[in-house]
Amino acid sequence: MVKTAMPNLGAGPKLSASRLKKFFYSSKTAPYLFVSPFILSFLIFFLYPSISTIIMSFQEVLGFSATRFIGFSNYNRLLNEHFFNALQTNTTFTLSTLMILIPLPLLFAVLLNSKLMKGKNFFRAVIFVPALTSVIVAGVAFRLMFGELDTAFVNSIFLKIGLPAQKWTLNYATGMLVMVILAAWRFAGINMIYYLSGLQNIPEELYESADIDGANTFTKLRMITLPLLKPIIIYTLTIGIFDGYRMFGESYVYWNEGMPGDIGLTIVRYIYQQAFQRNDMGLGSAIGITLLVIVLVINLIQLKCFGLFKKDGER
């Protein structure tokens, strides 16, 4: 009599689990599994929208699925007075904020890194807390402070010291000033933390050697501190250029309804007007691509000037 072997029903699941474990613990597949969330998010939320925006900039968008190819017409249309006014505003705003948000936070960091400074933690918190504030919430408070009425906080101080009250948001110079003040108040603390972390990584022996050689405070700042902080300065400069040209909130909180004479009109605000308020997605996409090119060119130039593209050993 022939005996038939009974199949091992538990071998299948055990074998599958073993293969699955081997797959996940494999040195070839595990790295790809770990980076797959980043790759998927990059493809879905960055690469696909970027390609769609480039394609849309050459189209007239008639609806969700109705488009018509119109070539460079959108790029020809964006070269108008409003776009150049917005570009001027962004450029002025970026230069003004960089002139404040690089030296002032550096000064704060040097002072807070000094051994003679008392209450360091308190001052760090005071300077950094504005960075945690929403631009809309902070902007509403600043808009009330810089109101046009004589009873507004800043105007009341002006009147007490004998200066005339200002219409802060009704002319270009004062409008730019209040935007720069709001941005500087919010971002000075972030840059200060960057510089402070860089200062704390500078070896103390370098300053001690400089003291032995008779170097004063200014010499140590020029010969030791600034050269060793160069990578962080380049980083804050690059981020400052990006933030300056993509600025939207500072403009919106001061002029949330109308902007007389394009006061406060920025490129991102212009994109918002054309793409979402006037439903001209093609023109809005063309403005966005143009803004991307402008920011890339400016940053490549400043990185080239700092020598980041030189090979090792070149001067």
GROMACS .gro file of C-alpha atoms in nm:
model
  315
    1MET     CA    1   0.000   0.000   0.000
    2VAL     CA    2   0.144   0.333  -0.109
    3LYS     CA    3   0.142   0.609   0.149
    4THR     CA    4   0.077   0.961   0.025
    5ALA     CA    5   0.273   1.240   0.202
    6MET     CA    6   0.053   1.510   0.344
    7PRO     CA    7   0.147   1.862   0.226
    8ASN     CA    8   0.295   2.096   0.488
    9LEU     CA    9   0.035   2.373   0.493
   10GLY     CA   10   0.247   2.599   0.715
   11ALA     CA   11   0.546   2.600   0.487
   12GLY     CA   12   0.391   2.843   0.238
   13PRO     CA   13   0.332   3.135   0.478
   14LYS     CA   14   0.669   3.076   0.646
   15LEU     CA   15   0.845   3.081   0.310
   16SER     CA   16   0.663   3.401   0.207
   17ALA     CA   17   0.752   3.570   0.535
   18SER     CA   18   1.114   3.465   0.496
   19ARG     CA   19   1.129   3.605   0.144
   20LEU     CA   20   0.960   3.926   0.255
   21LYS     CA   21   1.204   3.966   0.544
   22LYS     CA   22   1.495   3.899   0.313
   23PHE     CA   23   1.361   4.160   0.069
   24PHE     CA   24   1.328   4.432   0.334
   25TYR     CA   25   1.666   4.359   0.493
   26SER     CA   26   1.851   4.338   0.164
   27SER     CA   27   2.133   4.590   0.123
   28LYS     CA   28   2.023   4.642  -0.237
   29THR     CA   29   1.655   4.719  -0.178
   30ALA     CA   30   1.652   4.875   0.171
   31PRO     CA   31   1.805   5.212   0.063
   32TYR     CA   32   1.543   5.252  -0.208
   33LEU     CA   33   1.265   5.173   0.038
   34PHE     CA   34   1.390   5.439   0.278
   35VAL     CA   35   1.414   5.710   0.011
   36SER     CA   36   1.092   5.612  -0.168
   37PRO     CA   37   0.869   5.848   0.041
   38PHE     CA   38   1.091   6.142  -0.054
   39ILE     CA   39   1.101   6.036  -0.421
   40LEU     CA   40   0.723   5.996  -0.436
   41SER     CA   41   0.659   6.331  -0.266
   42PHE     CA   42   0.913   6.497  -0.497
   43LEU     CA   43   0.747   6.350  -0.808
   44ILE     CA   44   0.391   6.427  -0.697
   45PHE     CA   45   0.429   6.765  -0.528
   46PHE     CA   46   0.725   6.922  -0.713
   47LEU     CA   47   0.821   6.764  -1.045
   48TYR     CA   48   0.471   6.708  -1.180
   49PRO     CA   49   0.343   7.059  -1.085
   50SER     CA   50   0.662   7.215  -1.227
   51ILE     CA   51   0.626   7.036  -1.562
   52SER     CA   52   0.254   7.118  -1.572
   53THR     CA   53   0.329   7.486  -1.504
   54ILE     CA   54   0.587   7.500  -1.783
   55ILE     CA   55   0.340   7.342  -2.028
   56MET     CA   56   0.056   7.565  -1.907
   57SER     CA   57   0.265   7.879  -1.965
   58PHE     CA   58   0.242   7.808  -2.340
   59GLN     CA   59  -0.134   7.749  -2.331
   60GLU     CA   60  -0.459   7.934  -2.291
   61VAL     CA   61  -0.648   7.752  -2.018
   62LEU     CA   62  -1.020   7.752  -2.098
   63GLY     CA   63  -1.130   7.505  -1.832
   64PHE     CA   64  -1.020   7.202  -1.631
   65SER     CA   65  -0.957   6.995  -1.943
   66ALA     CA   66  -0.984   7.253  -2.221
   67THR     CA   67  -0.658   7.417  -2.328
   68ARG     CA   68  -0.526   7.576  -2.644
   69PHE     CA   69  -0.159   7.610  -2.741
   70ILE     CA   70  -0.069   7.976  -2.800
   71GLY     CA   71   0.312   7.967  -2.799
   72PHE     CA   72   0.491   8.261  -2.637
   73SER     CA   73   0.182   8.484  -2.620
   74ASN     CA   74   0.164   8.464  -2.240
   75TYR     CA   75   0.529   8.567  -2.210
   76ASN     CA   76   0.468   8.860  -2.444
   77ARG     CA   77   0.168   8.967  -2.237
   78LEU     CA   78   0.355   8.964  -1.906
   79LEU     CA   79   0.603   9.227  -2.028
   80ASN     CA   80   0.384   9.515  -1.914
   81GLU     CA   81   0.394   9.802  -1.667
   82HIS     CA   82   0.248   9.601  -1.380
   83PHE     CA   83   0.507   9.324  -1.410
   84PHE     CA   84   0.798   9.569  -1.415
   85ASN     CA   85   0.650   9.755  -1.116
   86ALA     CA   86   0.626   9.425  -0.929
   87LEU     CA   87   0.984   9.334  -1.027
   88GLN     CA   88   1.106   9.672  -0.903
   89THR     CA   89   0.922   9.625  -0.574
   90ASN     CA   90   1.066   9.278  -0.520
   91THR     CA   91   1.418   9.390  -0.607
   92THR     CA   92   1.403   9.691  -0.375
   93PHE     CA   93   1.250   9.482  -0.098
   94THR     CA   94   1.514   9.209  -0.136
   95LEU     CA   95   1.808   9.450  -0.132
   96SER     CA   96   1.665   9.639   0.167
   97THR     CA   97   1.605   9.326   0.373
   98LEU     CA   98   1.949   9.184   0.292
   99MET     CA   99   2.111   9.507   0.409
  100ILE     CA  100   1.939   9.451   0.746
  101LEU     CA  101   1.910   9.074   0.782
  102ILE     CA  102   2.279   8.997   0.733
  103PRO     CA  103   2.471   9.253   0.947
  104LEU     CA  104   2.211   9.301   1.224
  105PRO     CA  105   2.163   8.931   1.314
  106LEU     CA  106   2.540   8.886   1.290
  107LEU     CA  107   2.584   9.168   1.542
  108PHE     CA  108   2.324   9.007   1.771
  109ALA     CA  109   2.503   8.671   1.744
  110VAL     CA  110   2.843   8.819   1.826
  111LEU     CA  111   2.701   8.997   2.132
  112LEU     CA  112   2.515   8.689   2.256
  113ASN     CA  113   2.823   8.474   2.204
  114SER     CA  114   3.034   8.704   2.418
  115LYS     CA  115   3.130   8.583   2.764
  116LEU     CA  116   3.060   8.928   2.904
  117MET     CA  117   2.695   8.922   2.796
  118LYS     CA  118   2.443   8.868   3.074
  119GLY     CA  119   2.095   8.719   3.026
  120LYS     CA  120   2.183   8.543   2.699
  121ASN     CA  121   1.888   8.303   2.705
  122PHE     CA  122   1.641   8.586   2.764
  123PHE     CA  123   1.768   8.794   2.472
  124ARG     CA  124   1.784   8.490   2.243
  125ALA     CA  125   1.420   8.418   2.316
  126VAL     CA  126   1.315   8.781   2.270
  127ILE     CA  127   1.485   8.807   1.931
  128PHE     CA  128   1.376   8.462   1.807
  129VAL     CA  129   1.009   8.461   1.919
  130PRO     CA  130   0.892   8.689   1.629
  131ALA     CA  131   1.000   8.414   1.384
  132LEU     CA  132   0.728   8.191   1.533
  133THR     CA  133   0.458   8.449   1.464
  134SER     CA  134   0.236   8.417   1.159
  135VAL     CA  135   0.294   8.687   0.900
  136ILE     CA  136  -0.080   8.756   0.888
  137VAL     CA  137  -0.113   8.797   1.264
  138ALA     CA  138   0.200   9.012   1.288
  139GLY     CA  139   0.098   9.206   0.976
  140VAL     CA  140  -0.240   9.301   1.122
  141ALA     CA  141  -0.069   9.438   1.432
  142PHE     CA  142   0.184   9.632   1.222
  143ARG     CA  143  -0.093   9.765   0.997
  144LEU     CA  144  -0.270   9.906   1.303
  145MET     CA  145   0.056  10.054   1.433
  146PHE     CA  146   0.132  10.220   1.099
  147GLY     CA  147  -0.223  10.336   1.032
  148GLU     CA  148  -0.305  10.656   0.844
  149LEU     CA  149  -0.498  10.817   1.130
  150ASP     CA  150  -0.334  11.057   1.372
  151THR     CA  151  -0.434  10.826   1.658
  152ALA     CA  152  -0.232  10.533   1.516
  153PHE     CA  153   0.062  10.433   1.737
  154VAL     CA  154   0.350  10.547   1.515
  155ASN     CA  155   0.175  10.864   1.395
  156SER     CA  156   0.091  10.962   1.753
  157ILE     CA  157   0.462  10.935   1.840
  158PHE     CA  158   0.552  11.144   1.534
  159LEU     CA  159   0.309  11.416   1.639
  160LYS     CA  160   0.447  11.423   1.993
  161ILE     CA  161   0.803  11.480   1.871
  162GLY     CA  162   0.694  11.746   1.622
  163LEU     CA  163   0.695  11.538   1.300
  164PRO     CA  164   0.398  11.525   1.062
  165ALA     CA  165   0.177  11.216   1.050
  166GLN     CA  166   0.239  10.986   0.753
  167LYS     CA  167   0.010  10.805   0.512
  168TRP     CA  168   0.222  10.494   0.542
  169THR     CA  169   0.052  10.269   0.287
  170LEU     CA  170  -0.046  10.538   0.038
  171ASN     CA  171   0.296  10.617  -0.109
  172TYR     CA  172   0.572  10.393  -0.238
  173ALA     CA  173   0.863  10.484  -0.007
  174THR     CA  174   0.675  10.452   0.323
  175GLY     CA  175   0.492  10.143   0.196
  176MET     CA  176   0.824   9.977   0.121
  177LEU     CA  177   0.953  10.082   0.463
  178VAL     CA  178   0.670   9.917   0.656
  179MET     CA  179   0.712   9.593   0.456
  180VAL     CA  180   1.086   9.584   0.527
  181ILE     CA  181   1.031   9.655   0.897
  182LEU     CA  182   0.784   9.367   0.924
  183ALA     CA  183   1.016   9.124   0.742
  184ALA     CA  184   1.321   9.231   0.946
  185TRP     CA  185   1.129   9.194   1.272
  186ARG     CA  186   1.023   8.840   1.181
  187PHE     CA  187   1.342   8.697   1.027
  188ALA     CA  188   1.623   8.856   1.229
  189GLY     CA  189   1.594   8.585   1.493
  190ILE     CA  190   1.630   8.300   1.242
  191ASN     CA  191   1.949   8.442   1.092
  192MET     CA  192   2.080   8.514   1.439
  193ILE     CA  193   2.048   8.143   1.528
  194TYR     CA  194   2.238   8.049   1.211
  195TYR     CA  195   2.524   8.285   1.292
  196LEU     CA  196   2.525   8.191   1.660
  197SER     CA  197   2.562   7.821   1.578
  198GLY     CA  198   2.849   7.907   1.343
  199LEU     CA  199   3.024   8.120   1.606
  200GLN     CA  200   3.003   7.843   1.863
  201ASN     CA  201   3.181   7.607   1.622
  202ILE     CA  202   3.481   7.838   1.583
  203PRO     CA  203   3.772   7.705   1.796
  204GLU     CA  204   3.846   7.930   2.091
  205GLU     CA  205   4.219   7.871   2.037
  206LEU     CA  206   4.210   8.096   1.730
  207TYR     CA  207   4.094   8.394   1.934
  208GLU     CA  208   4.346   8.316   2.207
  209SER     CA  209   4.627   8.312   1.950
  210ALA     CA  210   4.502   8.642   1.809
  211ASP     CA  211   4.504   8.793   2.160
  212ILE     CA  212   4.865   8.683   2.205
  213ASP     CA  213   4.954   8.853   1.875
  214GLY     CA  214   4.788   9.173   1.998
  215ALA     CA  215   4.487   9.171   1.765
  216ASN     CA  216   4.198   9.395   1.862
  217THR     CA  217   3.827   9.310   1.843
  218PHE     CA  218   3.781   9.447   1.492
  219THR     CA  219   4.085   9.258   1.360
  220LYS     CA  220   3.958   8.929   1.508
  221LEU     CA  221   3.617   8.991   1.352
  222ARG     CA  222   3.769   9.063   1.010
  223MET     CA  223   4.039   8.793   1.007
  224ILE     CA  224   3.876   8.508   1.201
  225THR     CA  225   3.501   8.544   1.249
  226LEU     CA  226   3.386   8.659   0.906
  227PRO     CA  227   3.603   8.417   0.701
  228LEU     CA  228   3.489   8.118   0.907
  229LEU     CA  229   3.126   8.232   0.885
  230LYS     CA  230   3.144   8.266   0.507
  231PRO     CA  231   2.941   7.946   0.432
  232ILE     CA  232   2.662   8.059   0.666
  233ILE     CA  233   2.666   8.411   0.523
  234ILE     CA  234   2.634   8.266   0.170
  235TYR     CA  235   2.347   8.045   0.289
  236THR     CA  236   2.155   8.332   0.452
  237LEU     CA  237   2.219   8.548   0.144
  238THR     CA  238   2.082   8.277  -0.087
  239ILE     CA  239   1.776   8.215   0.129
  240GLY     CA  240   1.723   8.591   0.162
  241ILE     CA  241   1.714   8.630  -0.216
  242PHE     CA  242   1.459   8.350  -0.248
  243ASP     CA  243   1.244   8.492   0.033
  244GLY     CA  244   1.264   8.845  -0.104
  245TYR     CA  245   1.147   8.754  -0.453
  246ARG     CA  246   0.873   8.517  -0.337
  247MET     CA  247   0.738   8.761  -0.081
  248PHE     CA  248   0.360   8.769  -0.061
  249GLY     CA  249   0.237   8.793   0.298
  250GLU     CA  250   0.395   9.130   0.381
  251SER     CA  251   0.223   9.281   0.078
  252TYR     CA  252  -0.112   9.115   0.135
  253VAL     CA  253  -0.157   9.222   0.498
  254TYR     CA  254  -0.103   9.589   0.415
  255TRP     CA  255  -0.295   9.598   0.085
  256ASN     CA  256  -0.546   9.314   0.102
  257GLU     CA  257  -0.803   9.487  -0.118
  258GLY     CA  258  -0.643   9.739  -0.350
  259MET     CA  259  -0.302   9.888  -0.423
  260PRO     CA  260  -0.307  10.245  -0.556
  261GLY     CA  261  -0.045  10.286  -0.826
  262ASP     CA  262   0.083   9.928  -0.777
  263ILE     CA  263   0.216  10.016  -0.430
  264GLY     CA  264   0.309   9.686  -0.271
  265LEU     CA  265   0.251   9.482  -0.588
  266THR     CA  266   0.496   9.191  -0.589
  267ILE     CA  267   0.551   8.921  -0.850
  268VAL     CA  268   0.380   8.652  -0.643
  269ARG     CA  269   0.093   8.892  -0.575
  270TYR     CA  270   0.073   8.953  -0.950
  271ILE     CA  271   0.058   8.575  -1.007
  272TYR     CA  272  -0.225   8.556  -0.752
  273GLN     CA  273  -0.414   8.834  -0.927
  274GLN     CA  274  -0.387   8.687  -1.276
  275ALA     CA  275  -0.418   8.315  -1.201
  276PHE     CA  276  -0.679   8.305  -0.926
  277GLN     CA  277  -0.863   8.636  -0.924
  278ARG     CA  278  -0.887   8.672  -1.304
  279ASN     CA  279  -0.866   8.298  -1.382
  280ASP     CA  280  -0.585   8.348  -1.635
  281MET     CA  281  -0.382   8.040  -1.547
  282GLY     CA  282  -0.166   8.061  -1.858
  283LEU     CA  283  -0.039   8.411  -1.780
  284GLY     CA  284   0.004   8.322  -1.412
  285SER     CA  285   0.217   8.020  -1.510
  286ALA     CA  286   0.430   8.234  -1.741
  287ILE     CA  287   0.492   8.484  -1.460
  288GLY     CA  288   0.587   8.201  -1.225
  289ILE     CA  289   0.837   8.050  -1.470
  290THR     CA  290   0.986   8.395  -1.534
  291LEU     CA  291   1.024   8.448  -1.158
  292LEU     CA  292   1.198   8.111  -1.128
  293VAL     CA  293   1.447   8.206  -1.401
  294ILE     CA  294   1.515   8.548  -1.243
  295VAL     CA  295   1.585   8.401  -0.899
  296LEU     CA  296   1.805   8.123  -1.039
  297VAL     CA  297   2.013   8.367  -1.244
  298ILE     CA  298   2.061   8.606  -0.949
  299ASN     CA  299   2.163   8.326  -0.713
  300LEU     CA  300   2.398   8.169  -0.966
  301ILE     CA  301   2.568   8.507  -1.013
  302GLN     CA  302   2.613   8.565  -0.641
  303LEU     CA  303   2.739   8.209  -0.586
  304LYS     CA  304   2.983   8.259  -0.874
  305CYS     CA  305   3.105   8.584  -0.716
  306PHE     CA  306   3.169   8.400  -0.387
  307GLY     CA  307   3.373   8.139  -0.572
  308LEU     CA  308   3.157   7.836  -0.503
  309PHE     CA  309   3.207   7.698  -0.854
  310LYS     CA  310   3.586   7.705  -0.842
  311LYS     CA  311   3.775   7.380  -0.826
  312ASP     CA  312   3.994   7.297  -0.529
  313GLY     CA  313   4.323   7.482  -0.554
  314GLU     CA  314   4.192   7.759  -0.782
  315ARG     CA  315   4.196   8.121  -0.674
   0.00000   0.00000   0.00000
